[in-house]
Amino acid sequence: MKIAFHGAARTVTGSKHLITLKNGKKILLDCGMFQGMGHETDSLNRDFGFDPQEITYMVLSHAHIDHSGLIPRLVKLGYRGDIFCTPATRDLAEILLLDSAEIQRDDAKFTNKKMAREGLPFVEPLYSVDDAKLSIDRLKPTGYNTWTHIDKDIQLMFTDAGHIVGAASVHLRITENGKTEQISFSGDIGRYNDAILKSPEVFPQADYILIESTYGSTLHADAAPADAELLRHIRETCMEKRGKLIIPAFSVGRTQELLYALNNAQLAGKLPRVDIFVDSPLSTEATAVTKAHPEVFNSEVANILKKDDDPFDFPGLHYIKTVDESKALNFRQEPCVIISASGMAEAGRVKHHIANNIDNARNTILIVGYCEPQSLGGKLMRGAKEVSIYGTRFHVNAAVGVIRSMSAHGDYEDLSQWLACQHPKDVKKLFLVHGEYDVQQIFREWLIKKGFLDIEIPERHYETGLA
Ligand SMILES: [Zn+2]
């Protein structure tokens, strides 16, 4: 068999890995969208580098858009098979894919107004809301920790990856010419001391491993200071400067982590009296899905649930639903906290909030997650003095804060911990995916010291034989 890496190859978005068996059957691992890659992003998302009609099976590690976001395009372009994922991933993917289709429809409408003014050809969204609905019908919920025959020669098992609700590492046992080999794909690996989720699980010995390497050269600070930092930013921005604290946050995972931290602060009597808005219908829905899957919670959350029946809700928290309510926040003079998607500030309502508040020194934009260097969040993180939002230049007068320790991705010790159940010498090849190349090179050196013999960092569209 062969494997080709069509996304998240020396980059952290667009996760897409294609296994081709000798009998011609093809299994696609993830079908993620590229995000925050500047002018290149659109063309990267239009051309897969393979024919969707030739895919036999698809397996989805988790619902994040950089892993799932091109599934509707895959279906639009002719994929007709099942998409295996965990039950919680199915629930999250449903809301995320519909939202993604709506964002694209709205972005295309916005861009096309400009195109019409300039007499340029219109842009076509990557897929429609109907394509997203069709793809949701193909999602096939499959539980953790059980081998399932998806084909007579192919078995599939998920193990908990501890990254977001429903996230899994994917294990495939493929039999060719009477010989069975296991390919394990980490998906995104969470932290072993996550605030909300259980830790990533062990898995049987694999022959080939694809491991993410987002933080392959980083050790995170402990999670506790993140909570303190969050409260410090609320005090400084909202209480002292009387400004607005804008927090771009992924709807799934990071938003719930922020709400959980704020709820804990409230339980401890440490949360200042300030209105906190979650301005993203998707974040609201994702919080509901999270509450519906308590099986993923760690023991600390289980304990909190004994004294607080909703660890993601507290006095002063408001969920914004309509666009009008969201726009009304612009005219609000009082200090407040606005938690809104997307996490890299590349799309969604947070982009409008940033545009409306970036020129006022009273306000703070607080980055709490990974941002692609070319994304709006990434530019702000690097201290840009001026940014372009929807084609308009803005001076960055607002303060920009960064909390680095609030990560859904493991650092290199977490990644090593995920590999600790494996005998390095029995792994024929380790592929580093989902990371920036300079980070991956450092991570490779680290893994060589751990005893792994053959480690590759594939480029986009690189294909290699296994066995
Ligand atoms: Zn993820």
GROMACS .gro file of C-alpha atoms in nm, residues 160-335:
model
  176
  160ASP     CA    1  -0.971   0.890   2.281
  161ALA     CA    2  -0.727   1.164   2.178
  162GLY     CA    3  -0.834   1.401   2.459
  163HIS     CA    4  -0.821   1.701   2.223
  164ILE     CA    5  -1.184   1.815   2.189
  165VAL     CA    6  -1.515   1.644   2.259
  166GLY     CA    7  -1.527   1.331   2.041
  167ALA     CA    8  -1.167   1.359   1.920
  168ALA     CA    9  -1.003   1.030   1.833
  169SER     CA   10  -0.681   0.877   1.720
  170VAL     CA   11  -0.750   0.650   1.423
  171HIS     CA   12  -0.611   0.297   1.396
  172LEU     CA   13  -0.643   0.093   1.079
  173ARG     CA   14  -0.545  -0.273   1.040
  174ILE     CA   15  -0.506  -0.348   0.674
  175THR     CA   16  -0.457  -0.697   0.535
  176GLU     CA   17  -0.275  -0.734   0.204
  177ASN     CA   18  -0.136  -1.061   0.064
  178GLY     CA   19  -0.219  -1.236   0.393
  179LYS     CA   20  -0.017  -0.987   0.601
  180THR     CA   21  -0.186  -0.743   0.841
  181GLU     CA   22  -0.025  -0.411   0.927
  182GLN     CA   23  -0.144  -0.133   1.152
  183ILE     CA   24  -0.139   0.234   1.061
  184SER     CA   25  -0.211   0.469   1.350
  185PHE     CA   26  -0.296   0.833   1.296
  186SER     CA   27  -0.284   1.052   1.605
  187GLY     CA   28  -0.540   1.307   1.488
  188ASP     CA   29  -0.482   1.605   1.718
  189ILE     CA   30  -0.347   1.501   2.056
  190GLY     CA   31  -0.480   1.675   2.365
  191ARG     CA   32  -0.309   1.735   2.694
  192TYR     CA   33  -0.261   1.489   2.974
  193ASN     CA   34  -0.373   1.754   3.224
  194ASP     CA   35  -0.658   1.907   3.024
  195ALA     CA   36  -0.898   2.125   3.223
  196ILE     CA   37  -1.208   1.944   3.097
  197LEU     CA   38  -1.127   1.630   2.899
  198LYS     CA   39  -0.986   1.290   2.982
  199SER     CA   40  -0.627   1.215   2.883
  200PRO     CA   41  -0.532   1.057   2.548
  201GLU     CA   42  -0.546   0.676   2.553
  202VAL     CA   43  -0.289   0.406   2.479
  203PHE     CA   44  -0.317   0.199   2.161
  204PRO     CA   45  -0.184  -0.133   2.026
  205GLN     CA   46   0.159  -0.150   1.859
  206ALA     CA   47   0.152   0.009   1.516
  207ASP     CA   48   0.371  -0.051   1.211
  208TYR     CA   49   0.330   0.301   1.076
  209ILE     CA   50   0.238   0.612   1.269
  210LEU     CA   51   0.128   0.958   1.160
  211ILE     CA   52   0.169   1.196   1.451
  212GLU     CA   53   0.072   1.560   1.472
  213SER     CA   54   0.353   1.798   1.568
  214THR     CA   55   0.186   2.137   1.623
  215TYR     CA   56   0.379   2.194   1.947
  216GLY     CA   57   0.663   1.952   1.876
  217SER     CA   58   0.921   2.199   2.008
  218THR     CA   59   0.721   2.357   2.289
  219LEU     CA   60   0.660   2.289   2.655
  220HIS     CA   61   0.338   2.454   2.770
  221ALA     CA   62   0.321   2.639   3.096
  222ASP     CA   63   0.085   2.475   3.345
  223ALA     CA   64  -0.284   2.530   3.282
  224ALA     CA   65  -0.340   2.714   3.612
  225PRO     CA   66  -0.165   3.041   3.513
  226ALA     CA   67  -0.394   3.062   3.207
  227ASP     CA   68  -0.690   3.108   3.440
  228ALA     CA   69  -0.503   3.376   3.635
  229GLU     CA   70  -0.397   3.549   3.312
  230LEU     CA   71  -0.756   3.552   3.189
  231LEU     CA   72  -0.872   3.720   3.510
  232ARG     CA   73  -0.582   3.968   3.493
  233HIS     CA   74  -0.686   4.073   3.141
  234ILE     CA   75  -1.048   4.113   3.254
  235ARG     CA   76  -0.940   4.330   3.549
  236GLU     CA   77  -0.698   4.545   3.348
  237THR     CA   78  -0.917   4.596   3.043
  238CYS     CA   79  -1.267   4.600   3.184
  239MET     CA   80  -1.221   4.730   3.540
  240GLU     CA   81  -0.918   4.962   3.506
  241LYS     CA   82  -0.937   5.086   3.146
  242ARG     CA   83  -1.317   5.045   3.121
  243GLY     CA   84  -1.270   4.888   2.780
  244LYS     CA   85  -1.380   4.580   2.592
  245LEU     CA   86  -1.189   4.253   2.601
  246ILE     CA   87  -1.230   4.074   2.268
  247ILE     CA   88  -1.132   3.707   2.274
  248PRO     CA   89  -1.123   3.520   1.941
  249ALA     CA   90  -1.187   3.158   2.038
  250PHE     CA   91  -1.257   2.837   1.854
  251SER     CA   92  -1.625   2.757   1.905
  252VAL     CA   93  -1.544   2.403   1.997
  253GLY     CA   94  -1.309   2.340   2.284
  254ARG     CA   95  -1.155   2.677   2.358
  255THR     CA   96  -1.487   2.855   2.420
  256GLN     CA   97  -1.597   2.585   2.667
  257GLU     CA   98  -1.254   2.596   2.831
  258LEU     CA   99  -1.288   2.973   2.879
  259LEU     CA  100  -1.642   2.937   3.017
  260TYR     CA  101  -1.529   2.658   3.249
  261ALA     CA  102  -1.240   2.875   3.379
  262LEU     CA  103  -1.473   3.172   3.428
  263ASN     CA  104  -1.729   2.950   3.603
  264ASN     CA  105  -1.456   2.823   3.839
  265ALA     CA  106  -1.347   3.183   3.907
  266GLN     CA  107  -1.706   3.269   3.984
  267LEU     CA  108  -1.739   2.970   4.221
  268ALA     CA  109  -1.420   3.091   4.395
  269GLY     CA  110  -1.556   3.448   4.420
  270LYS     CA  111  -1.277   3.581   4.193
  271LEU     CA  112  -1.474   3.686   3.885
  272PRO     CA  113  -1.520   4.066   3.859
  273ARG     CA  114  -1.873   4.189   3.792
  274VAL     CA  115  -1.867   4.236   3.417
  275ASP     CA  116  -2.095   4.127   3.136
  276ILE     CA  117  -1.954   3.839   2.937
  277PHE     CA  118  -2.097   3.769   2.593
  278VAL     CA  119  -2.057   3.456   2.386
  279ASP     CA  120  -2.121   3.597   2.041
  280SER     CA  121  -2.131   3.298   1.813
  281PRO     CA  122  -2.437   3.082   1.754
  282LEU     CA  123  -2.196   2.800   1.682
  283SER     CA  124  -2.019   2.838   2.017
  284THR     CA  125  -2.359   2.826   2.185
  285GLU     CA  126  -2.447   2.504   2.002
  286ALA     CA  127  -2.104   2.353   2.065
  287THR     CA  128  -2.142   2.422   2.437
  288ALA     CA  129  -2.475   2.236   2.425
  289VAL     CA  130  -2.311   1.938   2.248
  290THR     CA  131  -2.033   1.936   2.509
  291LYS     CA  132  -2.288   1.926   2.790
  292ALA     CA  133  -2.460   1.635   2.612
  293HIS     CA  134  -2.141   1.422   2.621
  294PRO     CA  135  -2.037   1.411   2.990
  295GLU     CA  136  -1.863   1.079   2.920
  296VAL     CA  137  -1.563   1.278   2.791
  297PHE     CA  138  -1.520   1.484   3.112
  298ASN     CA  139  -1.227   1.425   3.347
  299SER     CA  140  -1.275   1.359   3.719
  300GLU     CA  141  -1.234   1.726   3.815
  301VAL     CA  142  -1.534   1.829   3.602
  302ALA     CA  143  -1.725   1.528   3.735
  303ASN     CA  144  -1.659   1.659   4.089
  304ILE     CA  145  -1.768   2.014   4.000
  305LEU     CA  146  -2.088   1.869   3.854
  306LYS     CA  147  -2.173   1.745   4.204
  307LYS     CA  148  -2.201   2.103   4.335
  308ASP     CA  149  -2.277   2.297   4.014
  309ASP     CA  150  -2.513   2.138   3.763
  310ASP     CA  151  -2.378   2.352   3.478
  311PRO     CA  152  -2.000   2.409   3.485
  312PHE     CA  153  -2.023   2.627   3.171
  313ASP     CA  154  -2.278   2.882   3.296
  314PHE     CA  155  -2.263   3.156   3.561
  315PRO     CA  156  -2.429   3.492   3.643
  316GLY     CA  157  -2.331   3.767   3.396
  317LEU     CA  158  -2.291   3.527   3.102
  318HIS     CA  159  -2.506   3.608   2.797
  319TYR     CA  160  -2.541   3.420   2.472
  320ILE     CA  161  -2.588   3.645   2.169
  321LYS     CA  162  -2.812   3.495   1.906
  322THR     CA  163  -2.907   3.735   1.629
  323VAL     CA  164  -2.689   3.952   1.405
  324ASP     CA  165  -2.873   4.260   1.538
  325GLU     CA  166  -2.783   4.170   1.896
  326SER     CA  167  -2.425   4.120   1.783
  327LYS     CA  168  -2.417   4.460   1.610
  328ALA     CA  169  -2.567   4.622   1.920
  329LEU     CA  170  -2.249   4.528   2.107
  330ASN     CA  171  -2.065   4.785   1.890
  331PHE     CA  172  -2.267   5.068   2.042
  332ARG     CA  173  -2.230   4.949   2.397
  333GLN     CA  174  -2.021   5.190   2.603
  334GLU     CA  175  -1.985   4.978   2.916
  335PRO     CA  176  -1.691   4.743   2.960
   0.00000   0.00000   0.00000
